[in-house]
Coordinates of C-alpha atoms and ligand atoms in Angstrom, one line a residue:
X60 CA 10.3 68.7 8.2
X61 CA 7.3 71.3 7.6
X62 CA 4.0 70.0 8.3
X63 CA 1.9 72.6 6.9
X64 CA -1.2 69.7 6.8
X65 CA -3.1 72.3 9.4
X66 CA -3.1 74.8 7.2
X67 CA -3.2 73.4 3.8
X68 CA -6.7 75.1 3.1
X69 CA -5.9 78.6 4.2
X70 CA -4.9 79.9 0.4
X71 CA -7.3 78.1 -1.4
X72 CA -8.3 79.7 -4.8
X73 CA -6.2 82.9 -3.4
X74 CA -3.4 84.7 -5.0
X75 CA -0.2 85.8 -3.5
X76 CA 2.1 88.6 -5.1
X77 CA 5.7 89.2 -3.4
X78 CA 8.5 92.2 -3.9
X79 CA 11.7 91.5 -2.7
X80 CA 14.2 94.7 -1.9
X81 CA 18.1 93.9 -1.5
X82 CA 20.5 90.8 -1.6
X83 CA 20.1 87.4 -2.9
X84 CA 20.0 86.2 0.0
X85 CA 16.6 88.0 0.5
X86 CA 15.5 86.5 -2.9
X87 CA 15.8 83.3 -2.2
X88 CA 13.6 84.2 1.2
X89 CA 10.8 84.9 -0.9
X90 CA 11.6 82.1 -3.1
X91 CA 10.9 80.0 0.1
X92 CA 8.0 82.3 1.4
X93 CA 6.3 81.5 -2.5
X94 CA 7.2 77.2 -1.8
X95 CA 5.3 77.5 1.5
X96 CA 2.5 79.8 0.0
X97 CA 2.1 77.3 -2.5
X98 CA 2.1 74.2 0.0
X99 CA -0.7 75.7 1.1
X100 CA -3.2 76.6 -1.8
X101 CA -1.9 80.1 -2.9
X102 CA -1.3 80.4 -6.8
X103 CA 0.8 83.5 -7.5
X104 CA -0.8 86.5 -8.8
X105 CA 0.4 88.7 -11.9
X106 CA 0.2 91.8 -10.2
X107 CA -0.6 93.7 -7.0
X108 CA -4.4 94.2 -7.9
X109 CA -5.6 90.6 -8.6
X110 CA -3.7 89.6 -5.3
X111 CA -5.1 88.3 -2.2
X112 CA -2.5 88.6 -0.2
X113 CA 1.0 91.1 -0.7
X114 CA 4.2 90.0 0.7
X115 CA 7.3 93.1 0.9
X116 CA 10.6 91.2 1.7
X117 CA 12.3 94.4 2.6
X118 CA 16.3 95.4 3.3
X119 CA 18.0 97.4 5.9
X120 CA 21.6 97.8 4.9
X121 CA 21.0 101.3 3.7
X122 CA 18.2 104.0 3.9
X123 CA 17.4 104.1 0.7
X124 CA 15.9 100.9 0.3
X125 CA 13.7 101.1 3.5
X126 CA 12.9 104.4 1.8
X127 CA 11.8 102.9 -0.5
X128 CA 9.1 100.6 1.3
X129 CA 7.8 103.3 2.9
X130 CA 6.6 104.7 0.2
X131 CA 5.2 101.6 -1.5
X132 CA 3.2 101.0 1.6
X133 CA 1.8 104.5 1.1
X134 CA 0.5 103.3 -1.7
X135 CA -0.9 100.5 -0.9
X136 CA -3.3 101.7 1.2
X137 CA -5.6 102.8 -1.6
X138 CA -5.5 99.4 -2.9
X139 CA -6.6 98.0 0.8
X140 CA -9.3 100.7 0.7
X141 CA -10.4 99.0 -2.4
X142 CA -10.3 95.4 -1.4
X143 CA -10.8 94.9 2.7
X144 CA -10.0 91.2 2.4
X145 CA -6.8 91.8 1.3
X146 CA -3.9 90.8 3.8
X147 CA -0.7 92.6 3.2
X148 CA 2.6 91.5 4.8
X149 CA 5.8 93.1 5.3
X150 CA 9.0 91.2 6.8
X151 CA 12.4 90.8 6.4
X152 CA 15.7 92.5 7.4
X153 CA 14.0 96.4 8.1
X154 CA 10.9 94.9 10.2
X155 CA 13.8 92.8 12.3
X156 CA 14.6 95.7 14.0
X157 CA 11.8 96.6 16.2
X158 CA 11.9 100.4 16.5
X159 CA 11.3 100.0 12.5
X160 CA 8.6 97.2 13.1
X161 CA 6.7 99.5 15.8
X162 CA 7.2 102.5 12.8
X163 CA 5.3 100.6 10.4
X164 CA 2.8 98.8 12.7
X165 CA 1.7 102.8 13.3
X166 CA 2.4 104.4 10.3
X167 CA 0.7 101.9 8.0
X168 CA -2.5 100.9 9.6
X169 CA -3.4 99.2 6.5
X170 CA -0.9 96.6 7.7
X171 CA -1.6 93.2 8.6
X172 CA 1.3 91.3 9.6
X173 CA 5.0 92.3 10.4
X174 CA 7.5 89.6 10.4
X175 CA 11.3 88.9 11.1
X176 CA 13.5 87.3 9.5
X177 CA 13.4 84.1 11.6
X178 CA 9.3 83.7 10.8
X179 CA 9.2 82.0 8.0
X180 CA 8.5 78.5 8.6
X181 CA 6.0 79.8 11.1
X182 CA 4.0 82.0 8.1
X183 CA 1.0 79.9 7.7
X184 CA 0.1 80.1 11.5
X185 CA 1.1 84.0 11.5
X186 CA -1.5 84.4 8.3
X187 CA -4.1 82.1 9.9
X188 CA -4.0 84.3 12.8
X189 CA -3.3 88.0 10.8
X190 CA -6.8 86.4 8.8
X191 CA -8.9 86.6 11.8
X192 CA -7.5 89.3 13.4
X193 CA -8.4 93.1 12.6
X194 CA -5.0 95.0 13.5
X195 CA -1.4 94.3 12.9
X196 CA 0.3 91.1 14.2
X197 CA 4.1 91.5 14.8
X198 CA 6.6 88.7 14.9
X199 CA 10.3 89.5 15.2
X200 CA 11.2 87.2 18.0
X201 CA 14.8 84.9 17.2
X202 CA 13.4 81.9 17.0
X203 CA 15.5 78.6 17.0
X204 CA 13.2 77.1 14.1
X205 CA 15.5 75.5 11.9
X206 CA 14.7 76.1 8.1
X207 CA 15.5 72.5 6.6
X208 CA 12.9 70.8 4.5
X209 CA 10.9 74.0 3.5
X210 CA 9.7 74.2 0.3
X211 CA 11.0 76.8 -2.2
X212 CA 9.3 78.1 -5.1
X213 CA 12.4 79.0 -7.6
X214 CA 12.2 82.4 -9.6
X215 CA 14.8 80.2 -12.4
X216 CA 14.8 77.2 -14.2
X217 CA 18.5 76.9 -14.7
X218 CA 20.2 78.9 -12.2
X219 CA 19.1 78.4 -7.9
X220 CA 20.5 79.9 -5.2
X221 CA 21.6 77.8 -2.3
X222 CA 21.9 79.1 1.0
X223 CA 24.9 77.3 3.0
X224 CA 25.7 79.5 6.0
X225 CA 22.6 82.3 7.6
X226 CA 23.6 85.3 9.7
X227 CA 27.1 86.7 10.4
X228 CA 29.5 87.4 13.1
X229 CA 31.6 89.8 11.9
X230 CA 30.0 93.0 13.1
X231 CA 31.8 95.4 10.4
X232 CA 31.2 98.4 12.3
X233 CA 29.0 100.5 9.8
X234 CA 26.9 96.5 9.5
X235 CA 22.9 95.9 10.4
X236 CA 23.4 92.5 8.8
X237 CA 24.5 90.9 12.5
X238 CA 21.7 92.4 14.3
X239 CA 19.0 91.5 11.6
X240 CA 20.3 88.2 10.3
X241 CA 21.6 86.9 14.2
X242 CA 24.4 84.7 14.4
X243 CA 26.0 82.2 11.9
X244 CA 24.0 79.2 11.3
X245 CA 26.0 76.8 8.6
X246 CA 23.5 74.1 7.0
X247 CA 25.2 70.6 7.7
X248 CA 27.2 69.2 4.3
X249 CA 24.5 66.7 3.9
X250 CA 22.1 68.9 3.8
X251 CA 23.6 71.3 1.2
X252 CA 24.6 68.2 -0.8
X253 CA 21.3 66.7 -0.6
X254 CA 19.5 69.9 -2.0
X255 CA 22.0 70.1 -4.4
X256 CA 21.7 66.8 -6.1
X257 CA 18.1 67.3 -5.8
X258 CA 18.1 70.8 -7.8
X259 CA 20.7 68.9 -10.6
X260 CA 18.1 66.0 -11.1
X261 CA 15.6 68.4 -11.8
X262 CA 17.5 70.4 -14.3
X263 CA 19.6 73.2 -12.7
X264 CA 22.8 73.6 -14.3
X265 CA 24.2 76.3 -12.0
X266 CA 23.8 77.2 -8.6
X267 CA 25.3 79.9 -6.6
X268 CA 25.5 79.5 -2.7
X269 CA 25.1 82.3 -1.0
X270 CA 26.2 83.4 2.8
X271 CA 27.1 86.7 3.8
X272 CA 30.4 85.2 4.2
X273 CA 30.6 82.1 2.9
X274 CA 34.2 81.8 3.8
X275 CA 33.4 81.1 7.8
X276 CA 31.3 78.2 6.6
X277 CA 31.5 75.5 8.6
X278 CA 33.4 77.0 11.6
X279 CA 30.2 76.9 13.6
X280 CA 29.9 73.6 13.6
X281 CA 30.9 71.2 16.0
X282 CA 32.5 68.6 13.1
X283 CA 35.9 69.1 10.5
X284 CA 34.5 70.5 7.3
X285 CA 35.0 73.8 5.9
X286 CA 33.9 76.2 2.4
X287 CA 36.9 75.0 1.2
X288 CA 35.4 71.0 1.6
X289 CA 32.2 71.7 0.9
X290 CA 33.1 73.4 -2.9
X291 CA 35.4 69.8 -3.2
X292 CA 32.1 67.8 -2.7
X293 CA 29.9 70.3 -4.4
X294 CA 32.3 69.7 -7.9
X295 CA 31.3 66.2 -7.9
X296 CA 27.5 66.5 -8.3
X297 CA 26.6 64.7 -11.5
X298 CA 24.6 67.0 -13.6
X299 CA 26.0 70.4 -12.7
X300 CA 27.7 72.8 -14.9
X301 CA 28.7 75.4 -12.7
X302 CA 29.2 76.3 -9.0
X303 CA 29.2 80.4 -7.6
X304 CA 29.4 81.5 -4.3
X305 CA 29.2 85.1 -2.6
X306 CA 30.3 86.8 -0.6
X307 CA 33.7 86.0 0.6
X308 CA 35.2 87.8 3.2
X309 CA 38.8 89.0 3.2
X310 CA 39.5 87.9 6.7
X311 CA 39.4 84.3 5.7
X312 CA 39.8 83.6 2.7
X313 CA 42.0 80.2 3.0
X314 CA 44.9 79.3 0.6
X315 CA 42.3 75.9 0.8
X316 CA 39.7 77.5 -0.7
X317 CA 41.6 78.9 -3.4
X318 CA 43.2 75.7 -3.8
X319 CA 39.6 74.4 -4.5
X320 CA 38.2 77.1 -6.5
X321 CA 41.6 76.5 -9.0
X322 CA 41.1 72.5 -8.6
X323 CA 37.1 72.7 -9.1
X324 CA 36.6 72.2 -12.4
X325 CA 32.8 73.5 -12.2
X326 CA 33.7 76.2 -9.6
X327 CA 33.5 79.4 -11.5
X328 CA 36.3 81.9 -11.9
X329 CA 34.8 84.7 -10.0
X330 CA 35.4 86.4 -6.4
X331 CA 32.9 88.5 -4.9
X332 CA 35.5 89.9 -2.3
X333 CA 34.3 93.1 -0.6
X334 CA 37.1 95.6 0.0
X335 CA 35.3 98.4 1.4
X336 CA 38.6 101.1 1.5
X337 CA 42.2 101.4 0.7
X338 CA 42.8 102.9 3.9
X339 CA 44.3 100.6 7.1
X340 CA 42.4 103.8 9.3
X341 CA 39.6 103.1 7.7
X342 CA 39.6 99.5 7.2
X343 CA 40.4 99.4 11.3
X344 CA 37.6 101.8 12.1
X345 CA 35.4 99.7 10.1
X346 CA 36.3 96.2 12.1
X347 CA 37.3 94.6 8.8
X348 CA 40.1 92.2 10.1
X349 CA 42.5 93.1 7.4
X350 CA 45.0 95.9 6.0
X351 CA 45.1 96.8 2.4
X352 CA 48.6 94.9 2.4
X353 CA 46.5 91.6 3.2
X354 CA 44.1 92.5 0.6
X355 CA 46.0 92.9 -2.1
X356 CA 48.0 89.9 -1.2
X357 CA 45.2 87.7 -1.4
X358 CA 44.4 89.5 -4.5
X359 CA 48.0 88.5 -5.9
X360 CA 47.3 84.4 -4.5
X361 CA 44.0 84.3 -6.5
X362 CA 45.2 85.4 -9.5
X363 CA 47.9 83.5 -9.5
X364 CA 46.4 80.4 -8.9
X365 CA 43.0 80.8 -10.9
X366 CA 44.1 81.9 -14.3
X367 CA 41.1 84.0 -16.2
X368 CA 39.7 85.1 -12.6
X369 CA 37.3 87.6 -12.3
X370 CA 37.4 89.4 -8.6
X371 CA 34.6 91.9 -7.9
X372 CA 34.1 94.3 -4.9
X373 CA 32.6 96.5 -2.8
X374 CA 33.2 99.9 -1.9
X375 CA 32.1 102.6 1.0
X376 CA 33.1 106.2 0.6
X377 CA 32.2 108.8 2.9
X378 CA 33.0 106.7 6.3
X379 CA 33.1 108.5 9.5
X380 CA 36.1 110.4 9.3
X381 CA 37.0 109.4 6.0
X382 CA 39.8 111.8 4.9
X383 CA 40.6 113.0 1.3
X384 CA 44.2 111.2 1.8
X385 CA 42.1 108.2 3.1
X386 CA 39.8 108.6 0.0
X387 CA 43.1 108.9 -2.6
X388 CA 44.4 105.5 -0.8
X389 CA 40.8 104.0 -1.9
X390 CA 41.5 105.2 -5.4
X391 CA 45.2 104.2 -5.7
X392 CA 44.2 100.6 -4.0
X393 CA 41.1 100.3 -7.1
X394 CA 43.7 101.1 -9.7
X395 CA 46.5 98.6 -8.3
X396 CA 43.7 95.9 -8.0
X397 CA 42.2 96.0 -11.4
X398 CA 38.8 94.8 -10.3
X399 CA 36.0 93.7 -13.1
X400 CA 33.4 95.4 -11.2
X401 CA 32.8 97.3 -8.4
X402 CA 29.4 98.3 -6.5
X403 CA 30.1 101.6 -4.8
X404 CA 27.7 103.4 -1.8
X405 CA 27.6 106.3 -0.1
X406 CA 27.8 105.4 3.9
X407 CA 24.8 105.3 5.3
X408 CA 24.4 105.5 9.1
X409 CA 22.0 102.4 10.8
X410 CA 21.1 103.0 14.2
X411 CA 23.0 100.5 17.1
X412 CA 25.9 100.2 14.4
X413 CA 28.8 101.1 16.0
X414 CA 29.4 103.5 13.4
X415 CA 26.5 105.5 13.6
X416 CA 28.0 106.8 17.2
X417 CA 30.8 108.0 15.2
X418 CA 31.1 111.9 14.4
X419 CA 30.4 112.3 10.5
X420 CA 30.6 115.6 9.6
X421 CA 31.3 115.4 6.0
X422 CA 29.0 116.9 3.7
X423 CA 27.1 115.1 1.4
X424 CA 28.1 116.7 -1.6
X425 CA 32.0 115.4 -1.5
X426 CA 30.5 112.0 -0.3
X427 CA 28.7 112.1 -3.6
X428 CA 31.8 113.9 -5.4
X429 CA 33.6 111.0 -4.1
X430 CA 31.2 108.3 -5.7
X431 CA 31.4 110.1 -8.9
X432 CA 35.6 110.0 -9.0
X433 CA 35.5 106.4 -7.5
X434 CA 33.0 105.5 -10.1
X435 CA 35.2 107.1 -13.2
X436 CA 38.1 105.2 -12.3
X437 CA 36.5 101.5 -12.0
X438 CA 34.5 102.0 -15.4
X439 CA 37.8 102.5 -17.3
X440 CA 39.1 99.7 -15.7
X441 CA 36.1 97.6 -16.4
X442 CA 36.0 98.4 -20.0
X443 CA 40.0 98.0 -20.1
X444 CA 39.7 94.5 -18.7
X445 CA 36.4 93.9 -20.9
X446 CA 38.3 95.1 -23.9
X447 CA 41.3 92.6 -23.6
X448 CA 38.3 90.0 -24.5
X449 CA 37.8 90.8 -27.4
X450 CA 38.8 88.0 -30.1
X451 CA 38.7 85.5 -27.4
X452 CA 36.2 82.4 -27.2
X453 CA 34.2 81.6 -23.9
X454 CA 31.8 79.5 -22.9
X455 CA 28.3 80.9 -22.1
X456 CA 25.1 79.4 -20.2
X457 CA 22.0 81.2 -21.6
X458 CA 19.7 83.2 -19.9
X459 CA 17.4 84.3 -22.8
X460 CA 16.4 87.1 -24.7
X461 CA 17.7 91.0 -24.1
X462 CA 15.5 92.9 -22.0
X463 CA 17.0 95.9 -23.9
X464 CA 17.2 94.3 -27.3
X465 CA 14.3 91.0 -27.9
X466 CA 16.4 90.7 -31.3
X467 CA 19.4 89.6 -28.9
X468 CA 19.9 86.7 -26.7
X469 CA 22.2 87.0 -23.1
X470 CA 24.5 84.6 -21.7
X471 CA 26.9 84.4 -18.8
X472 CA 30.3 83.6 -18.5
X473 CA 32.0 81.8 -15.8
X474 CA 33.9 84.7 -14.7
X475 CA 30.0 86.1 -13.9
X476 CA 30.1 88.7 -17.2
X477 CA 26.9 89.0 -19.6
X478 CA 27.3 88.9 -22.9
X479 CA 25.0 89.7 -25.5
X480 CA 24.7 87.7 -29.0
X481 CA 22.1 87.3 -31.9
X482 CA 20.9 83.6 -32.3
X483 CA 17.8 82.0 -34.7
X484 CA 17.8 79.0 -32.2
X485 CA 16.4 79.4 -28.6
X486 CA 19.7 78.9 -26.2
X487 CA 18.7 79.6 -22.9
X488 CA 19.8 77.2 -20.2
X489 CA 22.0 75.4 -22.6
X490 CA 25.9 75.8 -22.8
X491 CA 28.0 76.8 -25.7
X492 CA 30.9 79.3 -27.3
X493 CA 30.7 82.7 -28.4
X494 CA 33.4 84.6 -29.6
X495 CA 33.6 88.0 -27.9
X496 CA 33.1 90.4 -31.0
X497 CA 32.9 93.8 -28.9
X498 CA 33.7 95.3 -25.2
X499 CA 31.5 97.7 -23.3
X500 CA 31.9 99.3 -19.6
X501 CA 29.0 96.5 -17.9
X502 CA 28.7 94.0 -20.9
X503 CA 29.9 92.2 -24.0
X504 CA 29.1 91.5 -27.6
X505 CA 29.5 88.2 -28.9
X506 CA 28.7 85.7 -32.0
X507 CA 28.2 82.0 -31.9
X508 CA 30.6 79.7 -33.0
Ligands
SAH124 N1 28.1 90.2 3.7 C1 28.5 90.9 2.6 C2 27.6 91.9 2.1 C3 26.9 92.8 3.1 S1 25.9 94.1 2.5 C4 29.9 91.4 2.8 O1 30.4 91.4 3.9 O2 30.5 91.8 1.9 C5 26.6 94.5 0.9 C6 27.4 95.7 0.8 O3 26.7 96.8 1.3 C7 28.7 95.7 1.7 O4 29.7 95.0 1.2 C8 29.0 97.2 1.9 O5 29.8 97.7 0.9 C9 27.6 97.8 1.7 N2 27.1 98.3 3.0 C10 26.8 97.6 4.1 N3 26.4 98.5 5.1 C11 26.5 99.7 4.6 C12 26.2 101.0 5.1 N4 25.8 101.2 6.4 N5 26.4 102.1 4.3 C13 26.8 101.9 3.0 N6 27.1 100.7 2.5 C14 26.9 99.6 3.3
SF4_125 FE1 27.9 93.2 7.2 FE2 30.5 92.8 7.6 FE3 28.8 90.8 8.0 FE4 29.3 91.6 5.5 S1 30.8 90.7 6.9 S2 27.3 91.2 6.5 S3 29.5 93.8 5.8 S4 29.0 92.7 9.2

């Protein structure tokens, strides 16, 4: 446990505001940052302006995003200007690195604290001392802190995210996540259990644990369990409605685990299984522990055994080397796989990746070309697979109104789609049956029955 009893006056009658770039993972990071904010007297702020303090959670995986906080720091420094008490903070998965840490600690003067990824249960004593300090304080040393029994301030009422499993050791070759997030760290069964049971007593109906790959869960550990156990126990929770997980890595994906996902009966129909390329040069250039053979194997077991399964992916074009033979493989593996979904990036080389020492002399205009063709393809899959819906009945959890249409409420399926429907009566965080009226590319239409 926390004791944050030292520093339970620090945020008194102050005002915190975070903004969170990248993953889930990275959300539920500020969800925790927010639980030990409040622990100790912050209240959160509405925006930027009336805040006290301003935590970035920021992400590394491609340039864009740490782009991205680079210019919001920019322009934050006016606001700083405005208000000298004002502490802001920047952390996360960008900031880990410390070439990019040293960047911002010169670049943004205005800056008060840099943190890691592993500071968060020390944040109260690194604001105390960022507080009293003129100049930036930096923190990206690996410490062993464990993060059990911190609080976490949840962005949803019905739907949490559960971490099971921190940091990866796969090292994909084109991959900052290994040198950002360090090794894998599983959470013991009993704690993921515990928190579990805890979040269903107070009213979550679906929870979606998260890892980068959730499939090695377990394996760290020096006792018998696996993902495959932990789902079995997870099923059993009185209270829940449904169980996610992401991401699931090829490599080990175990005929156990789709044994459970098919056995579960709150386990939801959906794989978030990265593929990356149809190409076994590629796929072996990228360290990816699998040919496209394996891949759609696996692809082939799943279905079988989880009828009504939705698989989703990932895809990189523009690899290192990355031929246009390579690139038609990609294509002919997306249109033998039939995935719902697909998030596709352009490569981006991060420095110490093994990739980025690999000679990439495309130019970015058939990277982009490629995106474009890549992208064509999957969206009339999407909408063929969204259009054999139609007519059918499934069972939705409600996530309230359309943030496109307030006239229309949204829901999601088990298989992970949203679906848009009109309702009278307020349906959010309750489950019932629509009947899919009409498909589009990204969502559905549906009616209440
Ligand atoms: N752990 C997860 C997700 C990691 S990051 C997994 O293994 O699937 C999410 C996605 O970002 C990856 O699946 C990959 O498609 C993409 N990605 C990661 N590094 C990238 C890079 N350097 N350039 C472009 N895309 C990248
Ligand atoms: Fe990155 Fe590969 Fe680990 Fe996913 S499995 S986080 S892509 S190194």
């Amino acid at each position: 446990m926390h004791d944050y009893t030292n520093y339970s006056h620090l945020g008194e009658g102050k005002k915190y505001f975070t903004v969170t770039f990248g993953c889930q993972m990275n959300e539920h990071d500020s969800e925790v940052l927010a639980g030990i904010l409040e622990s100790i007297g912050y209240s959160t702020a509405l925006s930027p302006e009336e805040a006290d303090l301003i935590v970035i959670n920021t992400c590394a995986v491609r340039q864009k995003p740490e782009e991205k906080v680079a210019g919001l720091l920019g322009k934050l420094k006016t606001l700083k200007e405005q208000k000298k008490d004002l502490l802001i903070a920047v952390g996360g998965c960008m900031t880990q690195q410390a070439e990019a840490a040293a960047y911002v600690k010169k670049r943004f003067r205005h800056v008060d604290l840099v943190f890691g990824t592993h500071s968060l249960p020390r944040f109260p004593e690194l604001l105390k001392q960022a507080g009293r300090k003129r100049g930036t304080i930096v923190d990206i040393e690996e410490y062993p802190d464990s993060r059990e029994g911190l609080p976490a301030r949840r962005a949803g009422r019905f739907h949490a995210w559960l971490p099971v499993i921190y940091g990866c050791d796969n090292f994909c070759s084109y991959c900052v996540v290994p040198y950002v997030r360090g090794r894998e760290r599983s959470r013991s069964m009993e704690e993921v259990l515990g928190e579990a049971r805890s979040l269903a007593e107070q009213g979550y109906l679906e929870l979606t644990l998260l890892g980068q790959n959730v499939n090695s869960y377990g394996l760290d550990r020096a006792n018998s369990y696996d993902f495959a156990d932990l789902l079995t126990r997870l099923d059993r929770v009185k209270g829940l409605a449904r169980i996610r997980f992401m991401t699931s890595h090829p490599k080990d994906l175990s005929a156990r685990l789709i044994k459970a996902v098919s056995r579960g009966e709150k386990i939801c129909e959906h794989f978030h299984l990265p593929v990356q390329s149809g190409s076994n040069f590629i796929l072996e250039n990228m360290n990816r522990q699998y040919t496209r053979e394996r891949y759609l194997e696996l692809l082939r077991a799943i279905r079988e055994a989880v009828p009504g399964v939705a698989v989703t992916t990932d895809l990189i074009v523009g690899f290192p080397g990355e031929t246009d033979r390579d690139f038609a493989l990609t294509l002919e593996l997306v249109e033998q796989a039939r995935f719902d979904n697909a998030f596709i990036f352009i490569y981006s080389p991060r420095k110490g990746t093994r990739a980025a020492e690999m000679e990439d002399t495309l130019p970015r205009s058939v990277k982009e070309e490629r995106l474009q063709q890549l992208a064509k393809v999957q969206s009339r899959i999407s909408l063929e697979i969204n259009q054999a819906l139609e007519g059918s009945t499934v069972e939705l959890l409600g996530e309230g109104a359309s943030k496109s249409n307030p006239a229309m409420q949204t829901g999601r399926t088990r298989s992970n789609k949203l679906v848009h429907f009109p309702a009278a009566e307020e349906l959010t965080g309750k489950l019932f049956t629509v009947e899919i009226t009409e498909a589009r590319t990204w969502n559905l239409f549906g009616k209440k029955v």
